[in-house]
Coordinates of C-alpha atoms and ligand atoms in Angstrom, one line a residue:
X17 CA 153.3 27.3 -61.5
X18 CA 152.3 27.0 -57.9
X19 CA 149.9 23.6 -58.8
X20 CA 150.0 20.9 -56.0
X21 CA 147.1 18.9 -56.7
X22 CA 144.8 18.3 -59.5
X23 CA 141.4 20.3 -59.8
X24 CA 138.3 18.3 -60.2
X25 CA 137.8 18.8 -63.8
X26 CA 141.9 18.0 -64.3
X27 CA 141.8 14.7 -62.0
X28 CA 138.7 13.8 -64.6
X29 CA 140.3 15.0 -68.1
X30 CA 144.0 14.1 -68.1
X31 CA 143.6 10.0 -67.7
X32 CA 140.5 10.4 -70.4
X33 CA 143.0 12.5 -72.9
X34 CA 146.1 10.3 -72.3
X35 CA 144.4 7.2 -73.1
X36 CA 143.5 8.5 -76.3
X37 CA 139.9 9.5 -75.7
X38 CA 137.7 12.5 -77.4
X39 CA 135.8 14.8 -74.7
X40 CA 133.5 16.7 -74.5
X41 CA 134.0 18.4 -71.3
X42 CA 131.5 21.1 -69.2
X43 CA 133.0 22.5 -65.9
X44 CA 132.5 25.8 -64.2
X45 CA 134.6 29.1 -64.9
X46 CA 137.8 29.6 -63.1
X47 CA 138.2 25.6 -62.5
X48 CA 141.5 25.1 -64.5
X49 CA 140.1 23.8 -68.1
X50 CA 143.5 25.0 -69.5
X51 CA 145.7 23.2 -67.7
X52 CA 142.8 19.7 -68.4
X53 CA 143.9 20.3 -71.7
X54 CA 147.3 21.1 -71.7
X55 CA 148.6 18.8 -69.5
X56 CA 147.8 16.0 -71.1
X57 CA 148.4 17.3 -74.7
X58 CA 152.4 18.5 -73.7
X59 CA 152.9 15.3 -71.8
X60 CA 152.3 13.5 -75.6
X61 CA 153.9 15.7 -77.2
X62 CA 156.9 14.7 -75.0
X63 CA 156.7 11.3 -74.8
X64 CA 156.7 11.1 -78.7
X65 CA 159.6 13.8 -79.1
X66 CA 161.3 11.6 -77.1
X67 CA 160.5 8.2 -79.3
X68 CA 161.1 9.9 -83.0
X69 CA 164.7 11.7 -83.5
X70 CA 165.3 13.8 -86.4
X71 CA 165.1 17.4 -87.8
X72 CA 161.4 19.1 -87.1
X73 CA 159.6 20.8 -89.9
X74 CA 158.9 24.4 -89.5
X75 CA 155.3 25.9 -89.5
X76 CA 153.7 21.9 -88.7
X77 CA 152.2 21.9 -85.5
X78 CA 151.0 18.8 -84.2
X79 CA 148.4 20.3 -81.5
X80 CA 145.9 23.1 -82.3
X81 CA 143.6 24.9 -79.6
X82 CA 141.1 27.0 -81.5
X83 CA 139.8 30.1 -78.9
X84 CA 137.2 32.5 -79.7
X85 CA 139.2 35.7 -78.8
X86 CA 142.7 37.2 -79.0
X87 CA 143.3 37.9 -75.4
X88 CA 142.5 34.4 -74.2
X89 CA 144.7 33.3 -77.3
X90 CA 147.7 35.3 -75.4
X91 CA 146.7 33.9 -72.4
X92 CA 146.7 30.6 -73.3
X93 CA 149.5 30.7 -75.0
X94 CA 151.5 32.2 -71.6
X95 CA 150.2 29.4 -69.8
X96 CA 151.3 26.8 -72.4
X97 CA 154.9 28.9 -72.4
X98 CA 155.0 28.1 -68.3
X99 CA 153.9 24.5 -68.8
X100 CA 156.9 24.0 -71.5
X101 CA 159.8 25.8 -70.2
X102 CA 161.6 23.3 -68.9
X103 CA 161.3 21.3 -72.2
X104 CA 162.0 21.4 -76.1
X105 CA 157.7 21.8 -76.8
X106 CA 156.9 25.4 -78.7
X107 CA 153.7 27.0 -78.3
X108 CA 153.3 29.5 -80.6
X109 CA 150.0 32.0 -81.0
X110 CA 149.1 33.7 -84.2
X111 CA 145.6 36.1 -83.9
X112 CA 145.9 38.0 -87.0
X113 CA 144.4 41.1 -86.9
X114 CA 145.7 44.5 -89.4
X115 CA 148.8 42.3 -90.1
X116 CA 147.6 39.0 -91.5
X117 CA 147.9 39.8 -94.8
X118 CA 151.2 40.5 -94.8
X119 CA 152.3 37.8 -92.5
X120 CA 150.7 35.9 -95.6
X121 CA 152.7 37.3 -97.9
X122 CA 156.0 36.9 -95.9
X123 CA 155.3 34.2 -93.7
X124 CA 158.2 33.3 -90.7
X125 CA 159.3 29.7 -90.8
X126 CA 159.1 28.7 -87.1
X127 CA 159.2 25.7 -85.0
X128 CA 156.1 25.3 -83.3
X129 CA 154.5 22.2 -81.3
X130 CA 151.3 23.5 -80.5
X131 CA 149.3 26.5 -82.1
X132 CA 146.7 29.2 -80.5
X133 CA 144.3 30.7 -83.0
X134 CA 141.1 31.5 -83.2
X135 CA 139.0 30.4 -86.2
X136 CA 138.7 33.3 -88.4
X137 CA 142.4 33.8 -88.2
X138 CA 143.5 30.6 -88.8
X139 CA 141.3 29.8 -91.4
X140 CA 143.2 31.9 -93.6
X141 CA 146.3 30.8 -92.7
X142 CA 145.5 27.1 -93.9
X143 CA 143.8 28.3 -96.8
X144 CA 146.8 29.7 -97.9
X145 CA 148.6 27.4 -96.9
X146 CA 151.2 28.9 -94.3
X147 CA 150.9 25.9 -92.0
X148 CA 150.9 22.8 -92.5
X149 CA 148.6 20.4 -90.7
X150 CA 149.1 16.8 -91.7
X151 CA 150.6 16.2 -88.3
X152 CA 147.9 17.2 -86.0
X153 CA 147.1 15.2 -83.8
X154 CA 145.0 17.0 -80.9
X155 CA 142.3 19.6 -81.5
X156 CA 141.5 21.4 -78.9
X157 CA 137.9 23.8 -79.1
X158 CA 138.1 26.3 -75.8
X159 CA 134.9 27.6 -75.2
X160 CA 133.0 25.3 -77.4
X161 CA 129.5 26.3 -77.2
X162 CA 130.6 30.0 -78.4
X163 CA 132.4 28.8 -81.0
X164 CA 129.7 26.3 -82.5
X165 CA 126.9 29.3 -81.9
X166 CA 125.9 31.2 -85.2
X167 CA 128.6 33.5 -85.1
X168 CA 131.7 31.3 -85.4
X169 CA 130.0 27.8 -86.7
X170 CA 131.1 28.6 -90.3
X171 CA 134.5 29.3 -89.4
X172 CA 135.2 26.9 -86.9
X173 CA 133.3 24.0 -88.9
X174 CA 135.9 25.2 -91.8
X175 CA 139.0 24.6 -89.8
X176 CA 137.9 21.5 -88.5
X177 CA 137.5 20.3 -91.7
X178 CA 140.7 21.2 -92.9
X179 CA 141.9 19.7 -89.8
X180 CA 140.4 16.7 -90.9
X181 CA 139.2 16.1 -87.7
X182 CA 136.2 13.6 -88.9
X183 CA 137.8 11.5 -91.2
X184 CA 141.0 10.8 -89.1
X185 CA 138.6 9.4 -86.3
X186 CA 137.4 6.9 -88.8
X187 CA 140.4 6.0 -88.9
X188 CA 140.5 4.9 -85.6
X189 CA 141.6 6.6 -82.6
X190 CA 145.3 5.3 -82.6
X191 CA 146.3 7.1 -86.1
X192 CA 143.6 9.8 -86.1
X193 CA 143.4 13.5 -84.2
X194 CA 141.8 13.6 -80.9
X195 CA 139.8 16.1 -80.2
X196 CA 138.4 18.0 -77.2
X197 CA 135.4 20.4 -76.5
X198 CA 135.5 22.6 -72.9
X199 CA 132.9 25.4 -72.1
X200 CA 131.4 26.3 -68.8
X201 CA 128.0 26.3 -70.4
X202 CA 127.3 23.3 -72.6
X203 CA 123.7 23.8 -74.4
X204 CA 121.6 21.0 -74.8
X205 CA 122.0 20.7 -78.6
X206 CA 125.6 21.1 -79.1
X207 CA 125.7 17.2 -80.0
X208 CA 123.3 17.9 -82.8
X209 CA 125.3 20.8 -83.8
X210 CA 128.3 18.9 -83.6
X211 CA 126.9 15.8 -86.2
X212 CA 129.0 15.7 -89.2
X213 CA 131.9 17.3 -87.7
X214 CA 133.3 15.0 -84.8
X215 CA 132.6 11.5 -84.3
X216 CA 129.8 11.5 -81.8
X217 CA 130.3 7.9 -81.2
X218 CA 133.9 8.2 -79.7
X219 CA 133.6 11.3 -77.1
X220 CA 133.1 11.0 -74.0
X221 CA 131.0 13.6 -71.9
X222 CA 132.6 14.7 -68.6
X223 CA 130.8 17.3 -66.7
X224 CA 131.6 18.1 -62.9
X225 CA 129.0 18.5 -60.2
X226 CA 129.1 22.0 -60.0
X227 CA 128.7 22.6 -63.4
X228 CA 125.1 25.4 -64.7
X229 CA 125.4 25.7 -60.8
X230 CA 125.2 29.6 -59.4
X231 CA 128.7 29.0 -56.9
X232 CA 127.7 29.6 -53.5
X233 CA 131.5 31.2 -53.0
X234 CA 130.1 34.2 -55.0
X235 CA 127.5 36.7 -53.8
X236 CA 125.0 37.8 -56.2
X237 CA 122.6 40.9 -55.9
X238 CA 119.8 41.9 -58.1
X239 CA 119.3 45.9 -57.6
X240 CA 115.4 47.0 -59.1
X241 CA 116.5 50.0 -60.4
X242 CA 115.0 53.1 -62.8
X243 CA 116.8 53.5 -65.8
X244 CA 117.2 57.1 -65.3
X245 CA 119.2 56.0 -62.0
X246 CA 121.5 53.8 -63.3
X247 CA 124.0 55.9 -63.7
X248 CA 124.3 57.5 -60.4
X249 CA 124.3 54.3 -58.6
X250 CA 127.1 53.2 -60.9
X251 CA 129.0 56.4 -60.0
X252 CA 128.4 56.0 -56.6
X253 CA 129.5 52.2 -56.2
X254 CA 132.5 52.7 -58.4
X255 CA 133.4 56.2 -56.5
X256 CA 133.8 53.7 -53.5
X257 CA 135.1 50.4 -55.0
X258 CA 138.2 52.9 -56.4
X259 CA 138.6 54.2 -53.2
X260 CA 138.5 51.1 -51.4
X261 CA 141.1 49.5 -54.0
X262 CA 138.5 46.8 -55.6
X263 CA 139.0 46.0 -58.6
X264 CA 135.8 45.8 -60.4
X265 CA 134.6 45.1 -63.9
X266 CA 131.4 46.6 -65.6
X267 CA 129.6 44.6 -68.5
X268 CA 127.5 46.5 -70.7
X269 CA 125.6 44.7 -73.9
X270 CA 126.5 46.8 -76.8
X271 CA 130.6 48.6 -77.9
X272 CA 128.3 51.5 -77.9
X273 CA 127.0 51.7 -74.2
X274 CA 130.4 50.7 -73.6
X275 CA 131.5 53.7 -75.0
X276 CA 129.1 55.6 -73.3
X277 CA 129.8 54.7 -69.7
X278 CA 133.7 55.6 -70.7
X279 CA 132.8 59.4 -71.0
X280 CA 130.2 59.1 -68.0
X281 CA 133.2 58.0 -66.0
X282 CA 135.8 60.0 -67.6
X283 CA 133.4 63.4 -66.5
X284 CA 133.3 61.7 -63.3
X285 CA 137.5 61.1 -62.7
X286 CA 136.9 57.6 -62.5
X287 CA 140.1 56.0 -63.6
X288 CA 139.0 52.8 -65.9
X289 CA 140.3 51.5 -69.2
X290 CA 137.5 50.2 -71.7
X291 CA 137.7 47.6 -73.8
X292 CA 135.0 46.6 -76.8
X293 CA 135.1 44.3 -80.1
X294 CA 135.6 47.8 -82.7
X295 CA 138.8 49.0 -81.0
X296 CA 142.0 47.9 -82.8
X297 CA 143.5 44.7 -80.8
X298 CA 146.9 46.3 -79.7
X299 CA 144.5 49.2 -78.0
X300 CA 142.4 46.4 -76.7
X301 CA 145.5 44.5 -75.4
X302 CA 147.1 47.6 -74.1
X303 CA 143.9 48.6 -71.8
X304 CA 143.3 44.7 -70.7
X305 CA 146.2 44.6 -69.5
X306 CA 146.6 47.7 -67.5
X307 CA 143.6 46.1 -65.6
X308 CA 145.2 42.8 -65.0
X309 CA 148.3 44.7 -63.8
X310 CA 146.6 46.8 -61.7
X311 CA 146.8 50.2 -63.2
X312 CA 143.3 50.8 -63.0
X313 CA 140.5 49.5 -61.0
X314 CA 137.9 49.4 -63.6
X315 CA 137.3 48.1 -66.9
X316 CA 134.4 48.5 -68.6
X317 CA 133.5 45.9 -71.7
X318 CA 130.8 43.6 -73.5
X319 CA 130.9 39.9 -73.5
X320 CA 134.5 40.1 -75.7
X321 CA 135.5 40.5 -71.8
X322 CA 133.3 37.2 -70.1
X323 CA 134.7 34.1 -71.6
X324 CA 137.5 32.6 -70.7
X325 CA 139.8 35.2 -69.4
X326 CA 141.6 34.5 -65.6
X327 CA 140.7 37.8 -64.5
X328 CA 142.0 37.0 -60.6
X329 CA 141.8 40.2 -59.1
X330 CA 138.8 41.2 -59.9
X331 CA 136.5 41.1 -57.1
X332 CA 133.2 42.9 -58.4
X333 CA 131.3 42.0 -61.7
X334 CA 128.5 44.5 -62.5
X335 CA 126.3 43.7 -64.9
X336 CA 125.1 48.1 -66.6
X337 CA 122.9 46.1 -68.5
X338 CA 122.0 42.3 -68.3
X339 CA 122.8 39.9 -70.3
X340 CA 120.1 38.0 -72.5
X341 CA 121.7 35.1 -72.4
X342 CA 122.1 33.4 -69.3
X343 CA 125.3 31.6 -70.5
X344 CA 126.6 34.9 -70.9
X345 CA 125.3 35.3 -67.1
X346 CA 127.2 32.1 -65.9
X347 CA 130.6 33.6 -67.8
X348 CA 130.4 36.7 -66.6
X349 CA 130.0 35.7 -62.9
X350 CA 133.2 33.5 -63.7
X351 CA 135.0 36.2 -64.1
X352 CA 135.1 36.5 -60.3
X353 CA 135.5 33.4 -57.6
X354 CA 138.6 32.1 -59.5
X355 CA 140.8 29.3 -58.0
X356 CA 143.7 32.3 -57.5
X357 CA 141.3 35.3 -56.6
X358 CA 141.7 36.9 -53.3
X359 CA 138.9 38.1 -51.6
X360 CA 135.6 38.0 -51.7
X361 CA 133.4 37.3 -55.1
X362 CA 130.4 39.8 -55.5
X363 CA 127.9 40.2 -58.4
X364 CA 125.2 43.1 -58.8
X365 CA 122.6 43.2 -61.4
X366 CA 120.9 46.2 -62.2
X367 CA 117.5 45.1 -63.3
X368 CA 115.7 47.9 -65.1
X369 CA 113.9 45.8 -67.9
X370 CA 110.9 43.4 -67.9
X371 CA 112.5 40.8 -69.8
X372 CA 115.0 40.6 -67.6
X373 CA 113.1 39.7 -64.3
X374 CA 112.1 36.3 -66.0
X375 CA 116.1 35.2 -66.2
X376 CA 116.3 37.1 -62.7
X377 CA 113.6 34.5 -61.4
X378 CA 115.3 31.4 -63.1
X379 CA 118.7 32.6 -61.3
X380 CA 117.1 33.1 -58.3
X381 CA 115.2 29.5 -57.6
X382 CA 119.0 27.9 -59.0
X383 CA 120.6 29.6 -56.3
X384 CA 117.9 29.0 -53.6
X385 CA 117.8 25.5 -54.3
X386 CA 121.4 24.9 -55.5
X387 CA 119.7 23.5 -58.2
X388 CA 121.0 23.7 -61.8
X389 CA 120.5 26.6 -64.5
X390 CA 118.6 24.8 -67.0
X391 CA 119.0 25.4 -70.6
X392 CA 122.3 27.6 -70.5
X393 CA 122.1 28.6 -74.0
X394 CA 118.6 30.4 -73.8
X395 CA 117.9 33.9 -75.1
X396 CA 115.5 34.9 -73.1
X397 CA 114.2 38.2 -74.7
X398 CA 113.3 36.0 -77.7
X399 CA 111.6 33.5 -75.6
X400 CA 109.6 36.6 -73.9
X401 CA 108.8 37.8 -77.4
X402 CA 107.7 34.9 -78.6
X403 CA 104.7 34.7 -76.1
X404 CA 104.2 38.6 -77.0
X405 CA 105.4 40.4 -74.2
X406 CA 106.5 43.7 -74.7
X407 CA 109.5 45.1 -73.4
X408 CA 108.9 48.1 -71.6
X409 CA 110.0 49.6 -68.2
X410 CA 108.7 48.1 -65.0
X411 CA 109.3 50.9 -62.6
Ligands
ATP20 N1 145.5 22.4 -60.0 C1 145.5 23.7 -59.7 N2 145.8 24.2 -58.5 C2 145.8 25.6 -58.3 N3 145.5 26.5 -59.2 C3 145.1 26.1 -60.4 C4 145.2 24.7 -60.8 N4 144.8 24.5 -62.1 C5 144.6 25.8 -62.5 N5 144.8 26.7 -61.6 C6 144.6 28.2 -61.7 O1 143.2 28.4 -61.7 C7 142.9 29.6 -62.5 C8 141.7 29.3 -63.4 O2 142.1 28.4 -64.4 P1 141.5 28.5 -65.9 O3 141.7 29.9 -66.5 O4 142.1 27.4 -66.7 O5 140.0 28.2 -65.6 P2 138.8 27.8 -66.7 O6 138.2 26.6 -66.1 O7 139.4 27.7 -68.0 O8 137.9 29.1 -66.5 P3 136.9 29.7 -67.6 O9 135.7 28.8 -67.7 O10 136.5 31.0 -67.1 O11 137.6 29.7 -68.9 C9 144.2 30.0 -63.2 O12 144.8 31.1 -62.5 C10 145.1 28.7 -63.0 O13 146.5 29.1 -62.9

């Protein structure tokens, strides 16, 4: 795996996990979170391989790492396949999709230490019954703040309960399932959010220094711009970025401007693969991939592309249309500046809209005063609306 020494968010997690501890862990993007949680979970799941003998029951896993999308469930699952070759551990990944109802009619028996899922997908699966989780004993919940917002809560506060992840740490630690939380952005109320589901009075809150910092390793640059010249300035920096072999990746808001900027580019024979939440996941896979392999220079995608993925060769992020929240700011940033990028890590904003030259300012005073992005989880067009300011064009 090329790893010498431990990151700073590894050298903090892996004695906390081994001793038996629940976390609740913040640390910035590209700082090696995986591995924080994997380490410790595979060296447990070896020690006790090697204390009980005996035949292994198919389909029981006894670690779970809950992810909110399918490509960081593949990814995580090829890290976990690194970290285990060597040893009789089996990661195994399920993400669902078109097949999952007949995987649940004709379920595989497999053997399989620890299981990638997200929520929605594995929530079936334990409903009806295709895995069995009595043995559980770690829970992991990768980008945590996403998967406790409103669009995942009800799923992933499902499979926690079926996990049983409350109870069992009544239990005491010893016996129950540990469980650990890891985002780059951690909002303010995620304790309250997480009441009634984890035992608040057992996890332990490790954040690193640098954490809801701007990194001064990456360059940032906010461009006023029209919205009628957008697209030309796009053009134009992506005309050069291909030529110049950057690889470059283009977040827009909505699957539909994503869609648009793939036929503004496609007029324009710029080579790119896109990549949005309506496309059918093999597609999706398919064009990531070519990215990450370095078929193509640019991919274009919404916020399905900003969490979690180790997009190392990417050098530019440009943000078509900005986010409105700034943890989406923080993750898409992240997505250059990795610990294995080469090069140099650049940002550019185009700023067309009112609202966003309030989050503009906030980022702005953070990164002049290395100072910390408060309030991570804000939408900031509501909070504009809220004191009744239109949004309207500024140029
Ligand atoms: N100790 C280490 N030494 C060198 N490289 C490492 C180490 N640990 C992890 N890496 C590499 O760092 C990169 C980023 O790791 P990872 O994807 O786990 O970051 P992350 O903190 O989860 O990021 P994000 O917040 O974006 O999800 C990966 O390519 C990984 O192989």
């Amino acid at each position: 795996m090329n790893i010498k020494d431990p990151t700073a968010v590894q050298a903090k997690i892996i004695p906390y996990f081994l001793n038996g501890k629940n976390v609740l862990c913040s640390a910035e993007t590209g700082s090696g979170k995986t591995l924080a949680y994997l380490i410790p979970i595979v060296q447990n799941l070896l020690y006790s391989q090697y204390q009980k003998s005996g035949e292994t029951i198919p389909n029981q896993p006894s670690a779970v790492i809950l992810v909110p999308n399918r490509e960081l469930a593949e990814q995580v699952y090829n890290v976990a396949c690194d970290l285990c070759k060597h040893s009789d551990i089996r990661p195994h990944y399920f993400v669902g999709g078109r097949s999952t109802k007949r995987f649940i009619n004709n379920p595989e028996l497999k053997k399989m230490d620890i299981l990638i899922s997200t929520p929605g997908s594995l929530s079936k699966l334990l409903t009806n019954k295709i895995y069995n989780t009595d043995m559980v004993k770690y829970v992991i919940i990768d980008e945590c703040d996403t998967m406790m917002d409103d669009s995942f809560m009800h799923l992933t506060s499902r499979v926690l309960r079926k996990l049983n992840v409350e109870s069992s740490l009544h239990d005491g630690l010893e016996l129950g399932t540990q469980i650990g939380l890891f985002s780059a952005t951690i909002p303010k109320d995620v304790i309250s959010t997480l009441r009634g589901l984890v035992d608040l009075e057992s996890l332990e809150r490790i954040q690193t220094p640098a954490v809801h910092k701007l990194m001064p390793h990456i360059s940032q640059k906010f461009e006023r711009v029209k919205s009628s010249e957008k697209d030309g300035l796009l053009l134009k920096r992506l005309h050069h970025n291909v030529l110049k072999s950057t690889a470059t990746m283009v977040f827009c808001n909505t699957s539909s401007t994503s869609s648009y900027l793939s036929y503004l580019l496609a007029e324009n024979n710029i080579a790119h693969e896109m990549v949005n939440g309506k496309m059918p996941q093999r597609v999706r896979e398919g064009r990531y991939n070519r990215f990450q392999m370095g078929e193509v220079e640019v991919l274009i995608g919404t916020d399905i592309l900003s969490r979690g993925l180790d997009t190392c060769r990417t050098q530019h992020v440009i943000n078509y249309n900005f986010p409105s929240f700034l943890s989406d700011y923080i993750h898409r940033a992240g997505r250059v500046g990795r610990i294995q990028s080469q090069g140099t890590g650049f940002v550019l904003n185009y700023i067309s809209n009112i609202w966003e030259v309030d989050l503009v300012w906030k980022i702005e005073l953070a990164a002049r005063k290395v100072g910390i992005l408060d309030n991570v989880d804000a939408n900031i067009r509501k909070q504009l609306n809220k004191i009744n300011t239109k949004e309207s064009s500024f140029i």
